[in-house]
Amino acid sequence: LRQLEASQRTLLAEHEERIHLLEMERRRLHNDIQELRGNIRVFCRVRPLLPEERERQRGMPHLHFPPQDARSLVLTRPDDSQVGRERRAELRYDFSFDRVFPPGASQQEIFREIQLLVQSALDGYPVCIFAYGQTGSGKTFTMEGPAPPGTPESRGMIPRAVRHLFHGAQDLAGKGWQGENWGFQRGFMGKFGDSEGELQVPNLTWVPVESEEQVLELLVRAGSQRSVARTGLNERSSRSHSVFQLRIQGRHAARDLRCASSLTLVDLAGSERLEKSGSVGNRLRETQSINSSLSALGLVISALCNK
């Protein structure tokens, strides 16, 4: 019996070592694939028409989604020729993205595209995903889902990412990994600076969490404090940038290994054209500040792309 027990222990240790090596190889290959697909990716989502928009226009004939190419979006418009000038063919503008989602795309389809990036955060790589666009284009719905919360199918990217992370953590626990400090940050950004190599944002709340339910409760609480206002372009325009960050730290005690990363999901305030927003006074200065901050972000992304 002792010999059998010793043999089984040896066999078990060999299996555990093999599982560990396979897990580390999976992480390496997963990260290689993500880097090959691009460390910076841009997706385009076109939301459906709202009921009042359907009354004003007949569909979206100016938008075309090539069926054979999920990365392209074509915009067209008739050429407004003047009297006495020969009429030309309609103007055409071709755009390319890493992925284009037409109005019929579901929340699940969107998350399926970013799910592997969320897995990268669990594997120890920092990941940031943000929604950028004009006010009323559906950024908050995409990132957080409807308010108040609707069906499970309408859940946004943030609650879906949280669920994926906690389910993934349970799988890792079976491989010897234990979460040391699941952290949660959610705030509305003002001025910020860099301290000791780590971004510090004043007045953000840091809360340790142990379950998906705790995070979702904090999301509801934080969302109720977010600044929104009515403008000429949107009944409930987000007037602040919403930053959600989940910090992940894990430890494999038997192998003395540690893993640390962060998943940052951002719902940016929407850009607006001043002549269409009708903003005046404080709301005007607010719109100008939002547009300026989004322009600065564009410069940062361009610099990263150009290394």
mmCIF file of C-alpha atoms in Angstrom:
data_model
loop_
_atom_site.group_PDB
_atom_site.id
_atom_site.type_symbol
_atom_site.label_atom_id
_atom_site.label_comp_id
_atom_site.label_asym_id
_atom_site.label_seq_id
_atom_site.Cartn_x
_atom_site.Cartn_y
_atom_site.Cartn_z
ATOM 1 C CA LEU A 1 0.000 0.000 0.000
ATOM 2 C CA ARG A 2 2.877 2.363 0.827
ATOM 3 C CA GLN A 3 4.533 1.596 -2.505
ATOM 4 C CA LEU A 4 1.218 2.172 -4.315
ATOM 5 C CA GLU A 5 0.673 5.448 -2.454
ATOM 6 C CA ALA A 6 4.188 6.644 -3.321
ATOM 7 C CA SER A 7 3.635 5.690 -6.953
ATOM 8 C CA GLN A 8 0.342 7.574 -7.052
ATOM 9 C CA ARG A 9 1.945 10.653 -5.465
ATOM 10 C CA THR A 10 4.672 10.627 -8.086
ATOM 11 C CA LEU A 11 2.125 10.236 -10.866
ATOM 12 C CA LEU A 12 0.004 13.062 -9.434
ATOM 13 C CA ALA A 13 3.041 15.364 -9.226
ATOM 14 C CA GLU A 14 3.904 14.585 -12.844
ATOM 15 C CA HIS A 15 0.344 15.395 -13.950
ATOM 16 C CA GLU A 16 0.334 18.655 -11.990
ATOM 17 C CA GLU A 17 3.640 19.644 -13.555
ATOM 18 C CA ARG A 18 2.311 18.857 -17.018
ATOM 19 C CA ILE A 19 -0.887 20.850 -16.363
ATOM 20 C CA HIS A 20 1.190 23.793 -15.173
ATOM 21 C CA LEU A 21 3.442 23.711 -18.241
ATOM 22 C CA LEU A 22 0.430 23.471 -20.539
ATOM 23 C CA GLU A 23 -1.240 26.415 -18.766
ATOM 24 C CA MET A 24 1.878 28.582 -19.115
ATOM 25 C CA GLU A 25 2.173 27.594 -22.777
ATOM 26 C CA ARG A 26 -1.490 28.459 -23.315
ATOM 27 C CA ARG A 27 -0.898 31.902 -21.819
ATOM 28 C CA ARG A 28 2.118 32.501 -24.021
ATOM 29 C CA LEU A 29 0.337 31.411 -27.207
ATOM 30 C CA HIS A 30 -2.794 33.369 -26.271
ATOM 31 C CA ASN A 31 -0.744 36.530 -25.801
ATOM 32 C CA ASP A 32 1.139 35.940 -29.076
ATOM 33 C CA ILE A 33 -2.173 35.650 -30.929
ATOM 34 C CA GLN A 34 -3.499 38.855 -29.362
ATOM 35 C CA GLU A 35 -0.333 40.744 -30.297
ATOM 36 C CA LEU A 36 -0.535 39.454 -33.861
ATOM 37 C CA ARG A 37 -4.124 40.736 -34.059
ATOM 38 C CA GLY A 38 -2.888 44.122 -32.850
ATOM 39 C CA ASN A 39 -2.257 45.672 -29.464
ATOM 40 C CA ILE A 40 -4.431 48.607 -30.525
ATOM 41 C CA ARG A 41 -7.716 47.733 -32.229
ATOM 42 C CA VAL A 42 -10.645 49.835 -33.329
ATOM 43 C CA PHE A 43 -14.159 48.461 -33.610
ATOM 44 C CA CYS A 44 -17.120 50.354 -35.052
ATOM 45 C CA ARG A 45 -20.666 49.753 -33.827
ATOM 46 C CA VAL A 46 -23.680 51.344 -35.500
ATOM 47 C CA ARG A 47 -26.727 51.521 -33.265
ATOM 48 C CA PRO A 48 -30.310 51.010 -34.529
ATOM 49 C CA LEU A 49 -32.545 53.973 -35.252
ATOM 50 C CA LEU A 50 -34.600 55.315 -32.356
ATOM 51 C CA PRO A 51 -38.413 55.514 -32.816
ATOM 52 C CA GLU A 52 -38.361 59.297 -33.331
ATOM 53 C CA GLU A 53 -35.559 58.902 -35.881
ATOM 54 C CA ARG A 54 -37.579 56.393 -37.883
ATOM 55 C CA GLU A 55 -40.278 59.041 -38.270
ATOM 56 C CA ARG A 56 -37.801 61.573 -39.687
ATOM 57 C CA GLN A 57 -35.889 59.307 -42.060
ATOM 58 C CA ARG A 58 -36.470 56.144 -44.012
ATOM 59 C CA GLY A 59 -33.887 53.709 -42.719
ATOM 60 C CA MET A 60 -30.174 54.280 -43.178
ATOM 61 C CA PRO A 61 -29.625 54.168 -46.953
ATOM 62 C CA HIS A 62 -26.343 56.072 -46.614
ATOM 63 C CA LEU A 63 -24.728 53.236 -44.619
ATOM 64 C CA HIS A 64 -23.576 50.044 -46.323
ATOM 65 C CA PHE A 65 -22.112 46.929 -44.703
ATOM 66 C CA PRO A 66 -20.367 44.724 -47.308
ATOM 67 C CA PRO A 67 -21.623 41.186 -46.539
ATOM 68 C CA GLN A 68 -18.313 39.591 -47.486
ATOM 69 C CA ASP A 69 -16.207 41.920 -45.330
ATOM 70 C CA ALA A 70 -16.910 42.377 -41.591
ATOM 71 C CA ARG A 71 -14.150 45.002 -41.379
ATOM 72 C CA SER A 72 -15.547 47.601 -43.797
ATOM 73 C CA LEU A 73 -18.154 50.342 -43.636
ATOM 74 C CA VAL A 74 -19.201 52.415 -46.661
ATOM 75 C CA LEU A 75 -20.911 55.814 -46.467
ATOM 76 C CA THR A 76 -22.579 57.304 -49.528
ATOM 77 C CA ARG A 77 -24.477 60.475 -50.333
ATOM 78 C CA PRO A 78 -25.781 62.004 -53.571
ATOM 79 C CA ASP A 79 -23.650 64.732 -55.071
ATOM 80 C CA ASP A 80 -25.469 68.070 -54.628
ATOM 81 C CA SER A 81 -24.775 69.480 -58.076
ATOM 82 C CA GLN A 82 -25.544 73.114 -58.760
ATOM 83 C CA VAL A 83 -27.623 74.446 -61.634
ATOM 84 C CA GLY A 84 -25.748 74.202 -64.912
ATOM 85 C CA ARG A 85 -23.210 71.728 -63.526
ATOM 86 C CA GLU A 86 -23.139 68.141 -64.726
ATOM 87 C CA ARG A 87 -24.493 65.741 -62.127
ATOM 88 C CA ARG A 88 -21.919 63.240 -60.921
ATOM 89 C CA ALA A 89 -22.331 59.854 -59.299
ATOM 90 C CA GLU A 90 -22.991 59.701 -55.569
ATOM 91 C CA LEU A 91 -20.055 60.349 -53.295
ATOM 92 C CA ARG A 92 -18.599 57.284 -51.598
ATOM 93 C CA TYR A 93 -16.438 57.041 -48.476
ATOM 94 C CA ASP A 94 -14.813 53.733 -47.529
ATOM 95 C CA PHE A 95 -13.723 53.052 -43.944
ATOM 96 C CA SER A 96 -11.819 50.073 -42.558
ATOM 97 C CA PHE A 97 -11.805 48.886 -38.942
ATOM 98 C CA ASP A 98 -10.685 45.777 -37.092
ATOM 99 C CA ARG A 99 -14.378 44.855 -36.952
ATOM 100 C CA VAL A 100 -17.674 46.512 -37.891
ATOM 101 C CA PHE A 101 -20.919 45.691 -36.085
ATOM 102 C CA PRO A 102 -24.149 46.593 -37.931
ATOM 103 C CA PRO A 103 -27.301 47.809 -36.103
ATOM 104 C CA GLY A 104 -28.574 44.259 -35.601
ATOM 105 C CA ALA A 105 -25.480 43.114 -33.649
ATOM 106 C CA SER A 106 -26.228 41.909 -30.111
ATOM 107 C CA GLN A 107 -24.359 42.659 -26.913
ATOM 108 C CA GLN A 108 -23.148 39.052 -26.911
ATOM 109 C CA GLU A 109 -21.616 39.487 -30.377
ATOM 110 C CA ILE A 110 -19.734 42.556 -29.182
ATOM 111 C CA PHE A 111 -18.450 40.779 -26.078
ATOM 112 C CA ARG A 112 -17.401 37.734 -28.096
ATOM 113 C CA GLU A 113 -14.976 40.014 -29.950
ATOM 114 C CA ILE A 114 -13.377 41.364 -26.760
ATOM 115 C CA GLN A 115 -13.673 38.239 -24.605
ATOM 116 C CA LEU A 116 -10.149 37.089 -25.449
ATOM 117 C CA LEU A 117 -8.819 40.477 -24.335
ATOM 118 C CA VAL A 118 -10.593 40.063 -20.998
ATOM 119 C CA GLN A 119 -8.911 36.655 -20.724
ATOM 120 C CA SER A 120 -5.557 38.377 -21.277
ATOM 121 C CA ALA A 121 -6.196 40.478 -18.166
ATOM 122 C CA LEU A 122 -6.747 37.283 -16.188
ATOM 123 C CA ASP A 123 -3.502 35.919 -17.625
ATOM 124 C CA GLY A 124 -1.539 38.875 -16.266
ATOM 125 C CA TYR A 125 -1.558 41.476 -19.048
ATOM 126 C CA PRO A 126 -2.953 45.015 -18.617
ATOM 127 C CA VAL A 127 -5.980 45.619 -20.845
ATOM 128 C CA CYS A 128 -7.963 48.783 -21.545
ATOM 129 C CA ILE A 129 -11.192 48.979 -23.545
ATOM 130 C CA PHE A 130 -13.126 52.190 -24.031
ATOM 131 C CA ALA A 131 -16.180 53.463 -25.903
ATOM 132 C CA TYR A 132 -15.595 56.666 -27.891
ATOM 133 C CA GLY A 133 -18.047 58.575 -30.049
ATOM 134 C CA GLN A 134 -20.674 61.257 -30.426
ATOM 135 C CA THR A 135 -23.246 61.766 -27.696
ATOM 136 C CA GLY A 136 -26.251 59.510 -28.171
ATOM 137 C CA SER A 137 -24.349 56.931 -30.231
ATOM 138 C CA GLY A 138 -24.847 54.131 -27.682
ATOM 139 C CA LYS A 139 -21.581 54.111 -25.703
ATOM 140 C CA THR A 140 -23.153 53.747 -22.248
ATOM 141 C CA PHE A 141 -25.564 51.074 -23.475
ATOM 142 C CA THR A 142 -22.651 49.129 -24.964
ATOM 143 C CA MET A 143 -20.452 49.366 -21.870
ATOM 144 C CA GLU A 144 -23.030 49.141 -19.067
ATOM 145 C CA GLY A 145 -26.317 48.024 -20.625
ATOM 146 C CA PRO A 146 -29.693 49.753 -20.304
ATOM 147 C CA ALA A 147 -30.749 51.808 -17.293
ATOM 148 C CA PRO A 148 -32.553 50.457 -15.386
ATOM 149 C CA PRO A 149 -31.032 46.995 -16.037
ATOM 150 C CA GLY A 150 -32.976 44.941 -18.542
ATOM 151 C CA THR A 151 -32.772 41.342 -19.724
ATOM 152 C CA PRO A 152 -29.576 39.268 -19.401
ATOM 153 C CA GLU A 153 -29.153 39.574 -23.180
ATOM 154 C CA SER A 154 -28.870 43.371 -22.882
ATOM 155 C CA ARG A 155 -26.068 43.330 -20.291
ATOM 156 C CA GLY A 156 -23.151 45.566 -21.203
ATOM 157 C CA MET A 157 -19.463 44.833 -21.626
ATOM 158 C CA ILE A 158 -18.549 45.715 -18.025
ATOM 159 C CA PRO A 159 -20.905 43.247 -16.263
ATOM 160 C CA ARG A 160 -20.065 40.584 -18.859
ATOM 161 C CA ALA A 161 -16.335 41.106 -18.328
ATOM 162 C CA VAL A 162 -16.765 40.894 -14.550
ATOM 163 C CA ARG A 163 -18.618 37.586 -14.869
ATOM 164 C CA HIS A 164 -15.951 36.184 -17.200
ATOM 165 C CA LEU A 165 -13.167 37.169 -14.790
ATOM 166 C CA PHE A 166 -14.743 35.622 -11.712
ATOM 167 C CA HIS A 167 -15.618 32.415 -13.553
ATOM 168 C CA GLY A 168 -12.055 32.305 -14.862
ATOM 169 C CA ALA A 169 -10.717 32.815 -11.339
ATOM 170 C CA GLN A 170 -12.672 29.762 -10.191
ATOM 171 C CA ASP A 171 -11.045 27.671 -12.924
ATOM 172 C CA LEU A 172 -7.595 28.937 -11.929
ATOM 173 C CA ALA A 173 -8.268 28.043 -8.307
ATOM 174 C CA GLY A 174 -8.478 24.417 -9.410
ATOM 175 C CA LYS A 175 -4.972 24.796 -10.871
ATOM 176 C CA GLY A 176 -3.458 26.107 -7.652
ATOM 177 C CA TRP A 177 -3.939 29.858 -8.208
ATOM 178 C CA GLN A 178 -5.563 31.924 -5.488
ATOM 179 C CA GLY A 179 -6.759 35.516 -5.805
ATOM 180 C CA GLU A 180 -4.934 37.691 -3.307
ATOM 181 C CA ASN A 181 -6.592 41.012 -3.837
ATOM 182 C CA TRP A 182 -9.393 41.594 -6.264
ATOM 183 C CA GLY A 183 -9.740 45.341 -6.409
ATOM 184 C CA PHE A 184 -12.334 47.673 -7.803
ATOM 185 C CA GLN A 185 -11.977 51.274 -8.914
ATOM 186 C CA ARG A 186 -14.716 53.339 -10.422
ATOM 187 C CA GLY A 187 -14.718 57.086 -10.699
ATOM 188 C CA PHE A 188 -15.354 60.178 -12.736
ATOM 189 C CA MET A 189 -12.091 61.646 -13.878
ATOM 190 C CA GLY A 190 -10.915 65.167 -13.268
ATOM 191 C CA LYS A 191 -7.244 66.133 -12.941
ATOM 192 C CA PHE A 192 -4.743 63.323 -12.521
ATOM 193 C CA GLY A 193 -1.018 62.750 -12.278
ATOM 194 C CA ASP A 194 1.595 60.028 -12.263
ATOM 195 C CA SER A 195 3.221 58.898 -9.024
ATOM 196 C CA GLU A 196 5.829 56.166 -8.687
ATOM 197 C CA GLY A 197 5.034 54.767 -12.119
ATOM 198 C CA GLU A 198 1.354 54.269 -11.377
ATOM 199 C CA LEU A 199 -1.546 56.445 -12.422
ATOM 200 C CA GLN A 200 -3.153 58.186 -9.470
ATOM 201 C CA VAL A 201 -6.619 59.705 -9.775
ATOM 202 C CA PRO A 202 -7.861 61.860 -6.887
ATOM 203 C CA ASN A 203 -11.224 61.113 -5.268
ATOM 204 C CA LEU A 204 -11.581 57.616 -6.680
ATOM 205 C CA THR A 205 -12.908 54.892 -4.427
ATOM 206 C CA TRP A 206 -10.913 51.684 -3.993
ATOM 207 C CA VAL A 207 -12.964 48.748 -2.717
ATOM 208 C CA PRO A 208 -11.757 45.126 -2.331
ATOM 209 C CA VAL A 209 -14.358 42.734 -3.757
ATOM 210 C CA GLU A 210 -14.808 38.987 -3.554
ATOM 211 C CA SER A 211 -17.738 38.273 -5.847
ATOM 212 C CA GLU A 212 -19.431 39.297 -9.063
ATOM 213 C CA GLU A 213 -22.477 40.491 -7.089
ATOM 214 C CA GLN A 214 -20.376 42.928 -5.062
ATOM 215 C CA VAL A 215 -18.972 44.504 -8.206
ATOM 216 C CA LEU A 216 -22.411 44.847 -9.819
ATOM 217 C CA GLU A 217 -23.786 46.534 -6.686
ATOM 218 C CA LEU A 218 -20.934 49.046 -6.823
ATOM 219 C CA LEU A 219 -21.608 49.656 -10.512
ATOM 220 C CA VAL A 220 -25.222 50.587 -9.790
ATOM 221 C CA ARG A 221 -24.152 52.821 -6.922
ATOM 222 C CA ALA A 222 -21.501 54.593 -8.999
ATOM 223 C CA GLY A 223 -23.791 54.989 -12.003
ATOM 224 C CA SER A 224 -26.383 56.792 -9.879
ATOM 225 C CA GLN A 225 -23.772 59.469 -9.114
ATOM 226 C CA ARG A 226 -22.709 60.062 -12.690
ATOM 227 C CA SER A 227 -23.246 63.500 -14.173
ATOM 228 C CA VAL A 228 -25.796 63.532 -17.012
ATOM 229 C CA ALA A 229 -27.655 66.397 -18.664
ATOM 230 C CA ARG A 230 -29.994 67.187 -21.523
ATOM 231 C CA THR A 231 -28.492 68.747 -24.653
ATOM 232 C CA GLY A 232 -29.762 69.500 -28.116
ATOM 233 C CA LEU A 233 -28.443 66.134 -29.283
ATOM 234 C CA ASN A 234 -29.301 63.812 -26.395
ATOM 235 C CA GLU A 235 -31.931 63.698 -23.658
ATOM 236 C CA ARG A 236 -29.505 62.064 -21.196
ATOM 237 C CA SER A 237 -25.999 62.927 -22.302
ATOM 238 C CA SER A 238 -23.149 61.633 -20.134
ATOM 239 C CA ARG A 239 -21.230 64.735 -19.058
ATOM 240 C CA SER A 240 -18.361 62.863 -17.436
ATOM 241 C CA HIS A 241 -15.912 60.098 -18.249
ATOM 242 C CA SER A 242 -16.717 56.906 -16.364
ATOM 243 C CA VAL A 243 -13.668 54.794 -15.498
ATOM 244 C CA PHE A 244 -14.032 51.217 -14.229
ATOM 245 C CA GLN A 245 -10.919 49.313 -13.224
ATOM 246 C CA LEU A 246 -10.600 45.830 -11.792
ATOM 247 C CA ARG A 247 -7.133 45.068 -10.431
ATOM 248 C CA ILE A 248 -6.218 41.407 -10.399
ATOM 249 C CA GLN A 249 -3.561 39.808 -8.228
ATOM 250 C CA GLY A 250 -3.028 36.069 -7.966
ATOM 251 C CA ARG A 251 -0.548 33.774 -6.279
ATOM 252 C CA HIS A 252 0.475 30.169 -6.833
ATOM 253 C CA ALA A 253 1.847 29.233 -3.410
ATOM 254 C CA ALA A 254 3.220 25.820 -4.388
ATOM 255 C CA ARG A 255 5.392 27.346 -7.129
ATOM 256 C CA ASP A 256 5.953 30.736 -5.514
ATOM 257 C CA LEU A 257 4.515 32.517 -8.556
ATOM 258 C CA ARG A 258 2.649 35.813 -8.609
ATOM 259 C CA CYS A 259 0.478 37.429 -11.272
ATOM 260 C CA ALA A 260 -0.753 41.036 -11.358
ATOM 261 C CA SER A 261 -2.712 42.919 -14.010
ATOM 262 C CA SER A 262 -5.628 45.288 -14.501
ATOM 263 C CA LEU A 263 -8.713 45.492 -16.685
ATOM 264 C CA THR A 264 -9.838 49.055 -17.361
ATOM 265 C CA LEU A 265 -13.186 49.675 -19.047
ATOM 266 C CA VAL A 266 -14.079 53.273 -19.882
ATOM 267 C CA ASP A 267 -17.305 54.929 -21.014
ATOM 268 C CA LEU A 268 -16.173 58.320 -22.293
ATOM 269 C CA ALA A 269 -18.387 61.391 -22.357
ATOM 270 C CA GLY A 270 -19.826 62.017 -25.818
ATOM 271 C CA SER A 271 -18.474 64.572 -28.242
ATOM 272 C CA GLU A 272 -20.842 67.236 -29.575
ATOM 273 C CA ARG A 273 -20.840 69.875 -32.277
ATOM 274 C CA LEU A 274 -21.444 73.166 -30.537
ATOM 275 C CA GLU A 275 -23.802 74.514 -33.209
ATOM 276 C CA LYS A 276 -26.023 71.429 -32.860
ATOM 277 C CA SER A 277 -25.873 70.920 -29.099
ATOM 278 C CA GLY A 278 -27.350 74.351 -28.329
ATOM 279 C CA SER A 279 -25.147 74.539 -25.222
ATOM 280 C CA VAL A 280 -24.708 77.915 -23.502
ATOM 281 C CA GLY A 281 -23.050 79.143 -20.316
ATOM 282 C CA ASN A 282 -21.659 76.404 -18.065
ATOM 283 C CA ARG A 283 -22.973 73.712 -20.410
ATOM 284 C CA LEU A 284 -21.056 75.330 -23.281
ATOM 285 C CA ARG A 285 -17.789 75.320 -21.327
ATOM 286 C CA GLU A 286 -18.496 71.734 -20.313
ATOM 287 C CA THR A 287 -18.944 70.688 -23.954
ATOM 288 C CA GLN A 288 -15.721 72.452 -24.932
ATOM 289 C CA SER A 289 -13.818 70.681 -22.147
ATOM 290 C CA ILE A 290 -15.211 67.281 -23.152
ATOM 291 C CA ASN A 291 -14.290 67.820 -26.805
ATOM 292 C CA SER A 292 -10.805 69.015 -25.807
ATOM 293 C CA SER A 293 -10.183 65.948 -23.647
ATOM 294 C CA LEU A 294 -11.307 63.615 -26.438
ATOM 295 C CA SER A 295 -8.986 65.379 -28.893
ATOM 296 C CA ALA A 296 -6.110 64.900 -26.442
ATOM 297 C CA LEU A 297 -6.938 61.198 -26.223
ATOM 298 C CA GLY A 298 -6.821 60.973 -30.010
ATOM 299 C CA LEU A 299 -3.312 62.457 -29.985
ATOM 300 C CA VAL A 300 -2.202 59.907 -27.371
ATOM 301 C CA ILE A 301 -3.521 56.985 -29.435
ATOM 302 C CA SER A 302 -1.835 58.327 -32.568
ATOM 303 C CA ALA A 303 1.448 58.588 -30.680
ATOM 304 C CA LEU A 304 1.116 55.001 -29.431
ATOM 305 C CA CYS A 305 0.368 53.744 -32.947
ATOM 306 C CA ASN A 306 3.467 55.557 -34.234
ATOM 307 C CA LYS A 307 5.499 54.281 -31.289
#
